[in-house]
Amino acid sequence: MSSPPSRDELKAKLNLETSRIRWHELQTYFARGQVVRVVPELDLLEVATELAADNKPRFEQWMQDGRVGEVAPDTAQDWYDRNAELWAVVIAPWVLVQDRSRHVVH
């Protein structure tokens, strides 16, 4: 019997599963309410790791702060109009997405 992966192992695994995807390809998931928006200021892999580890308090805090949550209709329309390329990682049944196109890295 093997032990569950450590946080670092989980994060490394999720890093390999993270990729860029166009918004048009996510329409089915968006319609099902399975797309979770992550603000560019957060580390997408950190959020995915916490979700996979079921760290409910941390995830709820991000949601309360508006840093993680559903994709607002106006955001969805903007992404659709420009067929935005987003970073995404799947933590079934959720697809976490992050739009870094307008984010300036310091």
Coordinates of N, CA and C in Angstrom, one line a residue:
M1 N 0.8 -1.2 0.0 CA 0.0 0.0 0.0 C 0.9 1.2 0.0
S2 N 0.6 2.2 -0.9 CA 1.4 3.4 -0.9 C 0.7 4.5 -0.2
S3 N 1.5 5.4 0.3 CA 1.0 6.6 1.0 C 0.6 7.6 0.0
P4 N -0.3 8.5 0.5 CA -0.8 9.6 -0.4 C 0.4 10.5 -0.8
P5 N 0.4 11.1 -2.0 CA 1.5 11.9 -2.3 C 1.7 13.1 -1.4
S6 N 2.9 13.6 -1.2 CA 3.1 14.8 -0.5 C 2.6 16.0 -1.3
R7 N 2.5 17.1 -0.6 CA 2.1 18.4 -1.3 C 3.0 18.7 -2.5
D8 N 4.4 18.5 -2.2 CA 5.3 18.8 -3.3 C 5.1 17.8 -4.5
E9 N 4.9 16.6 -4.2 CA 4.7 15.6 -5.3 C 3.4 15.9 -6.0
L10 N 2.4 16.3 -5.3 CA 1.1 16.6 -5.9 C 1.2 17.9 -6.8
K11 N 1.9 18.9 -6.3 CA 2.2 20.1 -7.1 C 3.0 19.8 -8.3
A12 N 4.0 18.9 -8.2 CA 4.8 18.5 -9.4 C 3.9 17.8 -10.4
K13 N 3.0 16.9 -9.9 CA 2.1 16.2 -10.8 C 1.2 17.2 -11.5
L14 N 0.6 18.1 -10.8 CA -0.3 19.1 -11.4 C 0.4 20.0 -12.4
N15 N 1.7 20.3 -12.1 CA 2.4 21.1 -13.0 C 2.5 20.5 -14.4
L16 N 2.7 19.2 -14.4 CA 2.8 18.4 -15.7 C 1.4 18.4 -16.4
E17 N 0.3 18.6 -15.7 CA -1.0 18.6 -16.2 C -1.6 20.0 -16.6
T18 N -0.8 21.0 -16.3 CA -1.2 22.4 -16.5 C -0.9 22.7 -18.0
S19 N -1.8 23.4 -18.7 CA -1.5 23.8 -20.0 C -2.4 25.0 -20.4
R20 N -2.1 25.6 -21.6 CA -2.9 26.7 -22.1 C -4.0 26.1 -22.9
I21 N -5.1 26.8 -22.9 CA -6.3 26.3 -23.6 C -7.1 27.6 -24.0
R22 N -7.7 27.5 -25.1 CA -8.6 28.6 -25.6 C -10.0 28.5 -24.9
W23 N -10.5 29.7 -24.6 CA -11.8 29.7 -23.9 C -12.9 29.0 -24.7
H24 N -12.9 29.1 -26.0 CA -13.9 28.4 -26.8 C -14.0 26.9 -26.5
E25 N -12.8 26.3 -26.2 CA -12.7 24.9 -25.9 C -13.3 24.5 -24.5
L26 N -13.6 25.5 -23.7 CA -14.1 25.3 -22.4 C -15.6 25.6 -22.2
Q27 N -16.2 25.9 -23.3 CA -17.7 26.3 -23.2 C -18.5 25.2 -22.6
T28 N -18.3 24.0 -22.9 CA -19.2 22.9 -22.3 C -19.0 22.9 -20.7
Y29 N -17.8 23.0 -20.3 CA -17.5 23.0 -18.8 C -18.0 24.3 -18.2
F30 N -17.9 25.4 -18.9 CA -18.5 26.7 -18.4 C -20.0 26.5 -18.2
A31 N -20.7 26.0 -19.2 CA -22.1 25.8 -19.2 C -22.6 24.9 -18.0
R32 N -21.7 23.9 -17.7 CA -22.0 23.0 -16.6 C -21.7 23.6 -15.2
G33 N -21.1 24.8 -15.2 CA -20.7 25.5 -14.0 C -19.4 24.9 -13.3
Q34 N -18.6 24.3 -14.2 CA -17.4 23.6 -13.7 C -16.1 24.4 -13.8
V35 N -16.2 25.6 -14.3 CA -15.0 26.4 -14.5 C -14.8 27.3 -13.3
V36 N -13.6 27.3 -12.7 CA -13.3 28.1 -11.6 C -12.2 29.1 -12.0
R37 N -12.5 30.4 -11.8 CA -11.5 31.5 -12.1 C -10.6 31.7 -11.0
V38 N -9.3 31.8 -11.3 CA -8.3 32.1 -10.3 C -7.6 33.4 -10.8
V39 N -7.5 34.4 -9.9 CA -6.9 35.7 -10.3 C -5.4 35.5 -10.6
P40 N -4.9 36.3 -11.5 CA -3.5 36.2 -11.9 C -2.5 36.3 -10.7
E41 N -2.9 37.0 -9.7 CA -2.0 37.3 -8.6 C -1.7 36.0 -7.8
L42 N -2.6 35.0 -7.9 CA -2.4 33.7 -7.2 C -1.6 32.8 -8.0
D43 N -0.9 31.8 -7.4 CA -0.2 30.8 -8.1 C -1.3 29.7 -8.4
L44 N -1.5 29.5 -9.7 CA -2.5 28.5 -10.1 C -2.2 27.1 -9.6
L45 N -1.0 26.7 -9.6 CA -0.6 25.4 -9.0 C -0.9 25.3 -7.5
E46 N -0.7 26.4 -6.8 CA -0.9 26.4 -5.4 C -2.4 26.2 -5.1
V47 N -3.2 26.9 -5.9 CA -4.7 26.8 -5.7 C -5.1 25.4 -6.1
A48 N -4.6 24.9 -7.1 CA -5.0 23.5 -7.5 C -4.6 22.5 -6.5
T49 N -3.4 22.7 -5.9 CA -2.9 21.8 -4.9 C -3.8 21.8 -3.7
E50 N -4.2 23.0 -3.3 CA -5.0 23.2 -2.1 C -6.4 22.6 -2.3
L51 N -6.9 22.7 -3.5 CA -8.2 22.1 -3.9 C -8.1 20.6 -3.9
A52 N -7.1 20.1 -4.5 CA -6.9 18.6 -4.5 C -6.7 18.0 -3.1
A53 N -6.1 18.8 -2.2 CA -5.8 18.4 -0.9 C -7.0 18.6 0.0
D54 N -8.1 19.2 -0.5 CA -9.3 19.5 0.2 C -9.1 20.4 1.4
N55 N -8.3 21.5 1.1 CA -8.0 22.5 2.2 C -9.2 23.5 2.1
K56 N -10.3 23.1 2.7 CA -11.5 23.9 2.6 C -11.3 25.3 3.2
P57 N -10.7 25.5 4.4 CA -10.6 26.9 4.9 C -9.8 27.8 4.0
R58 N -8.7 27.4 3.4 CA -8.0 28.2 2.6 C -8.7 28.6 1.3
F59 N -9.4 27.6 0.7 CA -10.1 27.8 -0.5 C -11.3 28.7 -0.3
E60 N -12.0 28.5 0.9 CA -13.1 29.4 1.2 C -12.6 30.9 1.4
Q61 N -11.4 31.0 2.0 CA -10.9 32.4 2.2 C -10.6 33.1 0.8
W62 N -10.0 32.3 -0.1 CA -9.8 32.9 -1.4 C -11.1 33.2 -2.1
M63 N -12.2 32.4 -1.9 CA -13.5 32.7 -2.5 C -14.1 34.0 -1.8
Q64 N -14.0 34.1 -0.5 CA -14.5 35.3 0.2 C -13.8 36.6 -0.3
D65 N -12.5 36.4 -0.6 CA -11.7 37.6 -1.0 C -11.9 37.9 -2.5
G66 N -12.7 37.0 -3.2 CA -12.9 37.2 -4.6 C -11.7 36.9 -5.5
R67 N -10.8 36.1 -5.0 CA -9.6 35.7 -5.7 C -9.8 34.4 -6.5
V68 N -10.8 33.6 -6.0 CA -11.2 32.4 -6.7 C -12.7 32.3 -6.7
G69 N -13.2 31.8 -7.8 CA -14.7 31.7 -7.9 C -15.2 31.4 -9.3
E70 N -16.5 31.6 -9.4 CA -17.1 31.4 -10.7 C -16.7 32.5 -11.7
V71 N -16.8 32.1 -13.0 CA -16.5 33.1 -14.0 C -17.7 34.0 -14.2
A72 N -17.6 35.3 -14.0 CA -18.7 36.2 -14.2 C -19.1 36.2 -15.7
P73 N -20.4 36.5 -15.9 CA -20.9 36.5 -17.3 C -20.1 37.5 -18.2
D74 N -19.8 38.7 -17.6 CA -19.0 39.7 -18.5 C -17.6 39.2 -18.8
T75 N -17.0 38.5 -17.8 CA -15.7 38.0 -18.0 C -15.7 36.9 -19.1
A76 N -16.7 36.0 -19.0 CA -16.9 34.9 -19.9 C -17.1 35.5 -21.3
Q77 N -17.9 36.6 -21.4 CA -18.2 37.2 -22.8 C -16.9 37.8 -23.3
D78 N -16.1 38.5 -22.5 CA -14.8 39.0 -22.9 C -13.9 37.9 -23.4
W79 N -13.8 36.9 -22.6 CA -12.9 35.7 -23.0 C -13.4 35.1 -24.3
Y80 N -14.8 35.0 -24.5 CA -15.3 34.4 -25.7 C -15.0 35.3 -26.9
D81 N -15.2 36.6 -26.7 CA -15.0 37.6 -27.9 C -13.6 37.5 -28.4
R82 N -12.7 37.4 -27.5 CA -11.3 37.4 -28.0 C -10.7 36.0 -27.9
N83 N -11.5 34.9 -27.7 CA -11.1 33.6 -27.6 C -9.8 33.5 -26.8
A84 N -9.9 34.0 -25.6 CA -8.7 34.1 -24.7 C -8.0 32.8 -24.5
E85 N -6.7 32.9 -24.5 CA -5.9 31.8 -24.1 C -5.6 31.8 -22.6
L86 N -6.0 30.8 -21.9 CA -6.0 30.7 -20.5 C -5.1 29.6 -20.1
W87 N -4.5 29.7 -18.9 CA -3.8 28.6 -18.2 C -4.9 27.8 -17.5
A88 N -4.8 26.5 -17.6 CA -5.8 25.6 -17.0 C -5.2 24.4 -16.4
V89 N -5.9 23.9 -15.4 CA -5.5 22.6 -14.8 C -6.9 22.0 -14.3
V90 N -7.0 20.7 -14.4 CA -8.2 20.0 -14.0 C -8.0 19.3 -12.7
I91 N -9.0 19.6 -11.8 CA -9.1 18.9 -10.5 C -10.6 18.5 -10.6
A92 N -10.8 17.3 -11.1 CA -12.1 16.8 -11.5 C -13.1 17.0 -10.3
P93 N -14.3 17.5 -10.5 CA -14.9 17.9 -11.8 C -14.6 19.3 -12.2
W94 N -13.7 20.0 -11.5 CA -13.4 21.4 -11.8 C -12.3 21.6 -12.8
V95 N -12.4 22.7 -13.5 CA -11.4 23.2 -14.4 C -11.0 24.6 -13.9
L96 N -9.8 24.7 -13.3 CA -9.3 26.0 -12.8 C -8.6 26.7 -14.0
V97 N -9.0 28.0 -14.1 CA -8.5 28.8 -15.2 C -7.9 30.1 -14.7
Q98 N -6.9 30.6 -15.4 CA -6.3 31.8 -15.1 C -5.9 32.6 -16.4
D99 N -6.3 33.8 -16.4 CA -6.0 34.7 -17.6 C -4.8 35.5 -17.2
R100 N -3.7 35.2 -17.8 CA -2.5 36.0 -17.5 C -2.2 37.0 -18.6
S101 N -3.1 37.1 -19.6 CA -2.8 38.0 -20.7 C -2.6 39.5 -20.4
R102 N -3.3 39.9 -19.4 CA -3.2 41.3 -19.0 C -2.5 41.6 -17.7
H103 N -1.9 40.5 -17.2 CA -1.2 40.6 -15.9 C 0.3 41.0 -16.2
V104 N 0.7 42.0 -15.5 CA 2.1 42.4 -15.6 C 2.9 41.8 -14.4
V105 N 4.0 41.0 -14.8 CA 4.8 40.4 -13.8 C 5.9 41.4 -13.3
H106 N 6.1 41.5 -12.0 CA 7.1 42.4 -11.5 C 8.3 41.7 -11.1

